Coordinates of C-alpha atoms and ligand atoms in Angstrom, one line a residue:
X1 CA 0.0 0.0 0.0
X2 CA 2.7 2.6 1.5
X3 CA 4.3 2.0 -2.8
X4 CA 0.6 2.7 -4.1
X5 CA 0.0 5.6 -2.1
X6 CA 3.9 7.1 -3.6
X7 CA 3.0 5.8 -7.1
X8 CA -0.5 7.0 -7.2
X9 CA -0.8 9.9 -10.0
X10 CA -2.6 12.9 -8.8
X11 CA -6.4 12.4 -9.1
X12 CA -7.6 15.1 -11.2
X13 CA -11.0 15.6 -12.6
X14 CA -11.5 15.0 -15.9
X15 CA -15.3 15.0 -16.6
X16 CA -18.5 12.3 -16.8
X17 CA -16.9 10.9 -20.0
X18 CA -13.6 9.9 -18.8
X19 CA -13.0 5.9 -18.6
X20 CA -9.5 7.1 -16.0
X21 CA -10.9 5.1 -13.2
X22 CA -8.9 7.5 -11.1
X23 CA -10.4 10.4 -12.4
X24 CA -13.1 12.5 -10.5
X25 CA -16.2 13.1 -13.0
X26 CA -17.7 15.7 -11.2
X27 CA -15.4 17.1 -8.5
X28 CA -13.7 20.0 -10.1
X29 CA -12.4 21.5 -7.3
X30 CA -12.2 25.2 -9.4
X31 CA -15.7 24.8 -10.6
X32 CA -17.9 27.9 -9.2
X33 CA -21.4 26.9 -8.2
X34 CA -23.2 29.5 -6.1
X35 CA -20.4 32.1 -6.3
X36 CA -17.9 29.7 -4.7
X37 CA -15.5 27.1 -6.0
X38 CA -16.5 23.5 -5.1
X39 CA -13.6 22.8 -2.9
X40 CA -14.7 26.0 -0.1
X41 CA -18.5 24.3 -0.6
X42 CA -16.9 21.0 0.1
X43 CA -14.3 21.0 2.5
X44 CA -13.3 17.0 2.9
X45 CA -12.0 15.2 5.7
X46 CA -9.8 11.4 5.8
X47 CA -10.8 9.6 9.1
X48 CA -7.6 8.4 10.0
X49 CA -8.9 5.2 11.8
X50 CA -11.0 4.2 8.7
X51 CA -8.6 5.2 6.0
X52 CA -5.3 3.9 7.6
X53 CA -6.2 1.6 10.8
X54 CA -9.5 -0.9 9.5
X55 CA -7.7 -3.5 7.7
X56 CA -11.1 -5.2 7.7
X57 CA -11.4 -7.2 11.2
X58 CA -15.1 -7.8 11.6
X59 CA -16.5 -10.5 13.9
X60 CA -16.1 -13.5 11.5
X61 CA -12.7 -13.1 10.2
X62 CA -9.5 -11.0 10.6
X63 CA -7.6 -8.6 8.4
X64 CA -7.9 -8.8 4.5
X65 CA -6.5 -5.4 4.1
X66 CA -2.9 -4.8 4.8
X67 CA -2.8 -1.7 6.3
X68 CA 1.0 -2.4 7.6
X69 CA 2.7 0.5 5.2
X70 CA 5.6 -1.5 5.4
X71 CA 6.5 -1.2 9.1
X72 CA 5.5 -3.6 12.0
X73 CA 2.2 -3.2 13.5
X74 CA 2.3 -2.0 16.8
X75 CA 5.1 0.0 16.6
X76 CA 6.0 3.9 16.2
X77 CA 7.5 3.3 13.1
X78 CA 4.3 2.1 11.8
X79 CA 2.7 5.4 13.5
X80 CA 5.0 6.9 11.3
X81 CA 4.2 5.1 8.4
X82 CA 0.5 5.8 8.7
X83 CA 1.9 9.5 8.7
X84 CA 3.6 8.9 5.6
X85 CA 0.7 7.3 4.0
X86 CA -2.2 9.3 4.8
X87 CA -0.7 12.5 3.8
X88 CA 0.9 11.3 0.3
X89 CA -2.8 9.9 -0.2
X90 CA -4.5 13.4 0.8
X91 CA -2.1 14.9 -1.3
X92 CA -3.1 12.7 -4.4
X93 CA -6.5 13.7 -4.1
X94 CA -6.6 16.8 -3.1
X95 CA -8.0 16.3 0.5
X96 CA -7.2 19.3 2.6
X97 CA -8.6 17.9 6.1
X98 CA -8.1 14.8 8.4
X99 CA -9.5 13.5 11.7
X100 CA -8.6 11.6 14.7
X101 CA -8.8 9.8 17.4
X102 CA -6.1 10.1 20.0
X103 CA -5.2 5.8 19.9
X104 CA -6.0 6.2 15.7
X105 CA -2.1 7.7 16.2
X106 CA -0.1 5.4 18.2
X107 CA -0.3 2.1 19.8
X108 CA -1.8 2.5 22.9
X109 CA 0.5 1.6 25.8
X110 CA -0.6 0.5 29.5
X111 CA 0.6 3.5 31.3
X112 CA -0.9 6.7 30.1
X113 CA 2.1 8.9 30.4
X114 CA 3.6 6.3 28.1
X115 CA 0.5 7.0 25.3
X116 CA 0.7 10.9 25.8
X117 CA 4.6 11.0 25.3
X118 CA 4.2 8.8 22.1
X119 CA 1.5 11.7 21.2
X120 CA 3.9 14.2 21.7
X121 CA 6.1 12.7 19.3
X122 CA 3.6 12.0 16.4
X123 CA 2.1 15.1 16.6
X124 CA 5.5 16.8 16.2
X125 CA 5.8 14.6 13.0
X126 CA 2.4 15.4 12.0
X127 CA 2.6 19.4 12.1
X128 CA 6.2 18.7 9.3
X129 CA 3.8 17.6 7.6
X130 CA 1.2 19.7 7.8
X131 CA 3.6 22.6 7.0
X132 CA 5.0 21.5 4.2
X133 CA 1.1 20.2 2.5
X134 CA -1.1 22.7 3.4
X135 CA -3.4 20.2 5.3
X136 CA -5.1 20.9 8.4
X137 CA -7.2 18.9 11.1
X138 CA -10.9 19.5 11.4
X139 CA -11.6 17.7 14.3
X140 CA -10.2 15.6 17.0
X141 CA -11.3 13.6 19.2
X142 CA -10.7 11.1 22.2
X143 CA -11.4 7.4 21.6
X144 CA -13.7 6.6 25.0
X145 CA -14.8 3.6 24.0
X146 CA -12.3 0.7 22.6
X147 CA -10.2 0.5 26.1
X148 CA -11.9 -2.1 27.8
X149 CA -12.5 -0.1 31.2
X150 CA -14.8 1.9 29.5
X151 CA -17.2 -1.1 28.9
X152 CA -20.3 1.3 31.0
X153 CA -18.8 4.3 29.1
X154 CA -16.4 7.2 29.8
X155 CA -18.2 10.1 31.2
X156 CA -21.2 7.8 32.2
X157 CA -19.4 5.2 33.7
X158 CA -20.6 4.4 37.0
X159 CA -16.4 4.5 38.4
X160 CA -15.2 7.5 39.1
X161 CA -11.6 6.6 38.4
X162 CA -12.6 5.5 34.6
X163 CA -14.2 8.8 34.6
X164 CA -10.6 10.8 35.2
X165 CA -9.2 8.2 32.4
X166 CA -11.8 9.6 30.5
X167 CA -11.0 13.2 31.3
X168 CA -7.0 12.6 31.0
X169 CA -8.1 11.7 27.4
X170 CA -9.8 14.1 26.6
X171 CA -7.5 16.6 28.3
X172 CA -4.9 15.0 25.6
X173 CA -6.8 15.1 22.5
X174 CA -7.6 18.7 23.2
X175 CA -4.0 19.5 23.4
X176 CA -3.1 17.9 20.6
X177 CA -6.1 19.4 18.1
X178 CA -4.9 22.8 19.7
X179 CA -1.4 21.8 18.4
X180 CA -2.4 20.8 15.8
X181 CA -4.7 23.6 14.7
X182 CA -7.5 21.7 14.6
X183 CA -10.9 24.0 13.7
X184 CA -13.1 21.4 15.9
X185 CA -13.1 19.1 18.8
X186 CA -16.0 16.2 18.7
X187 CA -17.4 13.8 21.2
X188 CA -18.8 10.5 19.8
X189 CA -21.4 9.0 22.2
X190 CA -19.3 5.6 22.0
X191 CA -20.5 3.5 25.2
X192 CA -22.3 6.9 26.8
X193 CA -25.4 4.8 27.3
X194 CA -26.7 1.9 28.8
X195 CA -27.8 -1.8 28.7
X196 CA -30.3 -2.5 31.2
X197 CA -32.3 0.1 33.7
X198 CA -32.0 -2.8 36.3
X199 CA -28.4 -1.4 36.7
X200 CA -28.3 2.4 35.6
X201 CA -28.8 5.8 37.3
X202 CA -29.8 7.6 34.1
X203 CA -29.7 11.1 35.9
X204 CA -26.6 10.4 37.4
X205 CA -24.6 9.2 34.1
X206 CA -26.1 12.3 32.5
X207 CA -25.2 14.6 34.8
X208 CA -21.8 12.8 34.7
X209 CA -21.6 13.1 31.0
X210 CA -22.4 17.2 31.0
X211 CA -20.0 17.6 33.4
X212 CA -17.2 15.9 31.3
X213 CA -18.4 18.6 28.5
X214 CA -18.0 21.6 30.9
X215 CA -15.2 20.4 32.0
X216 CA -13.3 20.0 27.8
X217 CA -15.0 23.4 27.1
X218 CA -13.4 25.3 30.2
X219 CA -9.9 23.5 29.4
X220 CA -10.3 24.2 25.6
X221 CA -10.4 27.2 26.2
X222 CA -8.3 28.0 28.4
X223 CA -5.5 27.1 25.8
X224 CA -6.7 29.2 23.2
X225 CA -9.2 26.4 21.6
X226 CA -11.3 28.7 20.0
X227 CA -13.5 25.9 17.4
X228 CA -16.8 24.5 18.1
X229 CA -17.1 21.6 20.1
X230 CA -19.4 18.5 18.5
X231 CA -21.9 16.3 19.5
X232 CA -22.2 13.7 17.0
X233 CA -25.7 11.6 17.4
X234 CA -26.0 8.1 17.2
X235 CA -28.9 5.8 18.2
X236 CA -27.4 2.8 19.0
X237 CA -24.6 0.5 18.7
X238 CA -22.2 -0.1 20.7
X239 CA -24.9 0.3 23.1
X240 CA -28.3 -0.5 23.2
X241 CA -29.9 2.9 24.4
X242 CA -27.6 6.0 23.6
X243 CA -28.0 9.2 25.2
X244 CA -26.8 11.2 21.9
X245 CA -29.7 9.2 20.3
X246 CA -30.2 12.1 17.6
X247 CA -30.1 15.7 16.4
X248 CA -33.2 16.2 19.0
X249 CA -32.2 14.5 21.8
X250 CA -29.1 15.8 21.7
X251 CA -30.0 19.6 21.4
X252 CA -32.4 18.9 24.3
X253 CA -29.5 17.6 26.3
X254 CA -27.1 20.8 25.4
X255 CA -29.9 23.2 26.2
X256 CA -30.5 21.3 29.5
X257 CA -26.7 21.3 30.4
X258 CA -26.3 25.1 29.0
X259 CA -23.5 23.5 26.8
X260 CA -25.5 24.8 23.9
X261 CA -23.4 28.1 22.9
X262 CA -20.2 25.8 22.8
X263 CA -21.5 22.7 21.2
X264 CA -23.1 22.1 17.5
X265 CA -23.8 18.6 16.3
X266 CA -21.8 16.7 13.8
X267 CA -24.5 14.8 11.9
X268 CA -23.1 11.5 10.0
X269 CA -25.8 10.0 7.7
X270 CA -25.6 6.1 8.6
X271 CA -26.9 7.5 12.4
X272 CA -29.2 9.5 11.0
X273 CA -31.4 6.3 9.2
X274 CA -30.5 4.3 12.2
X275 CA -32.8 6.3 14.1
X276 CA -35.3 6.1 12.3
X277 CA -35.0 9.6 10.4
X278 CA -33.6 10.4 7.1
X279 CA -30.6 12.3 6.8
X280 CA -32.3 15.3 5.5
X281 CA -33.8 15.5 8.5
X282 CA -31.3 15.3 10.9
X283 CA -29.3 18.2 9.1
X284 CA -32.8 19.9 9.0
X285 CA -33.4 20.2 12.6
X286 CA -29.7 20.6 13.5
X287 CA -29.6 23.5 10.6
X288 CA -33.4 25.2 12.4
X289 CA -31.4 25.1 16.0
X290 CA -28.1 26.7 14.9
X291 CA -26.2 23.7 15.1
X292 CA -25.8 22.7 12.1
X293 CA -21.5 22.3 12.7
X294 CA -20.2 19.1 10.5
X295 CA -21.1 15.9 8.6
X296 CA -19.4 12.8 8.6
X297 CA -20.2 11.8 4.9
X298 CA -20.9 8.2 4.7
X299 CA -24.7 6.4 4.1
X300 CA -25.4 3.0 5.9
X301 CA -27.7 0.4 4.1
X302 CA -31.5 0.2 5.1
X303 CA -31.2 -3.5 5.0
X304 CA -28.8 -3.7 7.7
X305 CA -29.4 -2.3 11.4
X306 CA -25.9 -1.2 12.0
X307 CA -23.3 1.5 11.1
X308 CA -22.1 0.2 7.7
X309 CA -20.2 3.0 7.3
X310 CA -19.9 2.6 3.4
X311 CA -19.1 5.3 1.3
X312 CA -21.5 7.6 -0.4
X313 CA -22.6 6.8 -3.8
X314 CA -26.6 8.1 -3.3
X315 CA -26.4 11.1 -5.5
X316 CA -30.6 11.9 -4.2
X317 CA -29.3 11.5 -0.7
X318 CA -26.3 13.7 -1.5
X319 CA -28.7 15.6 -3.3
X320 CA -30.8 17.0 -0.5
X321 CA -28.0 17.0 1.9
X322 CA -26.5 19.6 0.5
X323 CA -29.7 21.7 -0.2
X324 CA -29.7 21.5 3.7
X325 CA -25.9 23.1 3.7
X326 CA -26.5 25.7 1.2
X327 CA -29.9 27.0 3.0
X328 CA -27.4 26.5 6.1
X329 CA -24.7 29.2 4.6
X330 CA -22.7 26.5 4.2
X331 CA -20.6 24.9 7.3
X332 CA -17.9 26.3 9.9
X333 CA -17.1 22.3 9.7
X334 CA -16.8 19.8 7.1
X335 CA -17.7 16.7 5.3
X336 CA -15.5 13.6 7.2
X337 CA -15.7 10.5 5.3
X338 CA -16.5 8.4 8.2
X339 CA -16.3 5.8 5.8
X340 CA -14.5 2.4 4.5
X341 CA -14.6 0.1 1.8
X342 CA -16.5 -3.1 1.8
X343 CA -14.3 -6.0 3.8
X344 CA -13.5 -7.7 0.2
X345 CA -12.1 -4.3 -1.3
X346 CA -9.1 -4.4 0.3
X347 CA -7.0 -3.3 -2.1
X348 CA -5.2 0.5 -1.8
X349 CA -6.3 1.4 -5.6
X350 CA -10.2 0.1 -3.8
X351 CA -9.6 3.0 -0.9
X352 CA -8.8 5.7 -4.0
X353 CA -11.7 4.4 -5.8
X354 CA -14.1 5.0 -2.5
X355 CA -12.6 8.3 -2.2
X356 CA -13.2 9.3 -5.8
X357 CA -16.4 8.0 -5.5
X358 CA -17.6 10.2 -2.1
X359 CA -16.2 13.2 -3.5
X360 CA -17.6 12.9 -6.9
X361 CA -21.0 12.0 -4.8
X362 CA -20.8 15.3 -3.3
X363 CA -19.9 17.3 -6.0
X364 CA -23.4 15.9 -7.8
X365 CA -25.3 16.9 -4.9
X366 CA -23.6 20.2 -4.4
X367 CA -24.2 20.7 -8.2
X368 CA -27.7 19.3 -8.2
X369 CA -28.8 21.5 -5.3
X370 CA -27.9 24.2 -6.5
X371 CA -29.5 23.6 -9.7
X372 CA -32.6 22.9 -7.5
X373 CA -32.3 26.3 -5.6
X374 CA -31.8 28.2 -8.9
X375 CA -35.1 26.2 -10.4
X376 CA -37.0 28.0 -8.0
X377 CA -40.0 25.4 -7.7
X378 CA -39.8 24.0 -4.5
X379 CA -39.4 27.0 -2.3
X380 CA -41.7 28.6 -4.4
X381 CA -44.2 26.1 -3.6
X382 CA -43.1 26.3 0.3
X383 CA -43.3 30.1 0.6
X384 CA -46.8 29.3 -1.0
X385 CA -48.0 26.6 1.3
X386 CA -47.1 28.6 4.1
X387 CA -48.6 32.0 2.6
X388 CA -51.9 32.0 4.9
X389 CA -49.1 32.9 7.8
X390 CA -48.6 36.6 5.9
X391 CA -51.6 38.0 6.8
X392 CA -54.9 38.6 8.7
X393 CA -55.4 36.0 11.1
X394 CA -51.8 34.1 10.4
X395 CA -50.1 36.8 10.6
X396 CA -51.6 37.7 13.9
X397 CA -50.9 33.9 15.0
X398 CA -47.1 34.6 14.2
X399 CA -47.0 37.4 15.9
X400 CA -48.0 36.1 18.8
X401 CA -50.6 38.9 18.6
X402 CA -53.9 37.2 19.6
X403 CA -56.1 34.7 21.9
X404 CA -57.1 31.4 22.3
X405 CA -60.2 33.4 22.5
X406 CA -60.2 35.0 19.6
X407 CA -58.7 32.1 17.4
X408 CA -62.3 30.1 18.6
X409 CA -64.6 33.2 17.8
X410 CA -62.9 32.6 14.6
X411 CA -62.8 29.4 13.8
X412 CA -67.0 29.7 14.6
X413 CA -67.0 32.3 12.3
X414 CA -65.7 30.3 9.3
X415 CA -68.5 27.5 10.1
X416 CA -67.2 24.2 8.1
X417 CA -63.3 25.1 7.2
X418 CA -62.3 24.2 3.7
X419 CA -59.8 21.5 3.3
X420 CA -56.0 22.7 3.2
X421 CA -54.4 22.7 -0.2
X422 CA -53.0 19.8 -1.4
X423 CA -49.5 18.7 -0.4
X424 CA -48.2 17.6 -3.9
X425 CA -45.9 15.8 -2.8
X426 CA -46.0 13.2 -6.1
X427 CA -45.6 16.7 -8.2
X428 CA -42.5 18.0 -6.2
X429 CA -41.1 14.4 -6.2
X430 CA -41.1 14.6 -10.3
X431 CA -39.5 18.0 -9.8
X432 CA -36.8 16.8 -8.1
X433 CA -36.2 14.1 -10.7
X434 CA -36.3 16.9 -13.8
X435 CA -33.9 18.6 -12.2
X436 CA -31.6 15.4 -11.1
X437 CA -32.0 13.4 -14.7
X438 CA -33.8 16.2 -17.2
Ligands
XLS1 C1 -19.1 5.8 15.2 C2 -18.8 7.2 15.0 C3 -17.3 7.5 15.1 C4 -17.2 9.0 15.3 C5 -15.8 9.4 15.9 O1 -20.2 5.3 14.9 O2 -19.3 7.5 13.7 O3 -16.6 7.0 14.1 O4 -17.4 9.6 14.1 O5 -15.6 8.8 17.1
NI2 NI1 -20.7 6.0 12.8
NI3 NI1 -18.9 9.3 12.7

């Protein structure tokens, strides 16, 4: 792999027609859509634990990727080699953003002062380079969930002592995405959740868990962190009920906790269908709150019930994902492939394929959306739907200038109401479709 990565040419876009299967057909990185070259629109992330630790372990079989880059597993010259690899692949394809989690870095060792001082030493490599690339860190983040002690979670355990583990980790990771210059810091609900009620204080863990938030935010900042700090929701898996279960819960739980002018959500579309939403949605009510912060860009697969994390090839799904950014303003994050190729593409030309094909997924949407927004026929129909909201009585209801009262005498006045105006929705769905295939 660590030879492909070197040998790979520079992936350049070349158009739909192109046979190059390492090509993009439809990022163009220049291309203006909106007033602003794709690559602002899309700012793209590697996940350094998908991209350059998976090897394809799953609970059936081991490894079919090697992922060794040439040096022993295990060791800091393979952290080094990960180095080497992930920034000559970034470089190839013209990704200006990674992300990571503290142990994606360096083998973990028993002793924590052991891990840190191995962190020290990466991260010195890293920010060589950083310098010399251009390339920057989005987010980082702690991994509070792999290390067996925290099997009830990391700020919800119910030990206090795996709680300071948790907060000497996170106390870490911020350091490092300070030195770094990460723009972000995220927490992923790993194993903050629970099993069985027969065993949990719920209030408790939750309090716990808020606490551990204040707690980053106050340290963040006191050494100049000046990002956003994530929540990114997830339903379930690893554990059964998660308290970050989506973009609802986990704005109620900001709110609650007053972590909300700190924290905005990092919404990642495989958790989004595993709750039962779509992603639209999610990025929706994230976007209404003010929290719309990040995506991690991968799609699951409605057949499954867990976090496939494939990558994107659902150019619809892409579609109205980025209508949701644009209406946004765009994002102060980005769009992380939290993402990795199926077990039996293991090859390192299979890992630039699945990159090609995210990005040029994105680029369709971000084209097609905008095509969408400058077709006018949706939020034409919206603003029209919504029109009885202008005036007389609606506007008085928005304005919050009226009665309970007075809504009744009116509603008596009107005798049998007339039916709202039909929804449409099979006539905007064949909208969409001109627009995506016309
Ligand atoms: C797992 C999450 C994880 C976070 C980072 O489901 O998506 O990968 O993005 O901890
Ligand atoms: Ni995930
Ligand atoms: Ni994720």
């Amino acid at each position: 792999m660590k030879t492909f990565f070197e040998s790979l040419p520079p992936v350049r876009y070349e158009g739909p027609q192109t046979a190059n299967p390492l090509a993009f057909r439809f990022y163009d990185a220049d291309r203006v859509i909106l007033g602003k070259p794709m690559r602002e629109h899309l700012p793209f992330a590697m996940a350094w634990w998908h991209t350059l630790c998976a090897a394809g372990t799953d609970m059936f079989g081991r490894d079919t990727a090697d992922k060794s880059f040439g040096a022993e597993k295990g060791t800091m010259e393979h952290a080094r080699a990960k180095v080497d690899a992930g920034f000559a692949f970034m470089q190839k394809l013209g990704i200006r953003y990674f992300c990571f989690h503290d142990v994606d870095l360096v083998p973990e060792a028993d002793d924590i002062k052991e891990t840190n001082r191995r962190l020290d030493e990466i991260s010195d490599y890293m920010l060589t380079k950083m310098q010399a690339s251009g390339i920057r860190c989005l987010w980082g983040t702690a991994n509070l969930f792999s290390n067996p002690r925290y099997m009830n979670g990391a700020g919800t355990s119910n030990d206090p002592d795996v709680f300071c583990f948790a907060a000497a980790q996170v106390k870490k990771a911020l350091d490092l995405t300070v030195k770094l210059g990460g723009k972000h810091y995220l927490f992923w609900g790993g194993r903050e959740g629970y099993e069985t009620l027969l065993n949990t204080d719920v209030k408790l863990e939750q309090e716990n868990m808020a606490r551990l938030m204040h707690l980053a935010v106050d340290y963040g900042r006191s050494i100049g962190f000046a990002g956003d700090f994530y929540v990114e929701p997830k339903p379930k898996e690893p554990m059964k009920h998660q308290y970050d279960f989506d973009a609802a819960t986990a704005i109620g739980f900001l709110r609650q906790y007053g972590l909300d002018r700190d924290f905005k959500l990092n919404i990642e579309a495989n958790h989004a269908t595993l709750a039962g939403h779509t992603f639209q949605h999610e990025l929706r009510i994230a976007s209404i709150n003010g929290m719309l912060g990040s995506i991690d860009a991968n799609q699951g697969d409605l057949l499954l019930g867990w976090d496939t994390d494939e990558f994107p090839c659902n150019v619809y799904d892409a579609t109205l994902c980025m209508l949701e950014v644009l209406k946004n303003g765009g994002l102060t994050g980005g769009f992380n492939f939290d993402a990795k190729t199926r077990r039996p593409s293991y090859t390192a030309q299979d890992l630039a394929h699945a990159f090609i094909l995210g990005m040029d997924t994105y680029a369709l949407g971000l084209i097609k959306a905008a095509a969408l927004i400058e077709d006018g026929r949706l939020d034409r129909f919206v603003a029209q739907r919504y029109a009885g909201y202008q005036t007389g009585i609606g506007a008085r209801i928005r304005t919050g200038q009226t009665t309970l009262a007075e809504l009744a005498a009116y509603a008596e006045s009107l005798g049998a109401p007339a039916l709202p105006e039909s929804g449409r929705q099979e006539y905007l769905e064949s909208v969409v479709n001109s627009v995506l295939f016309g």
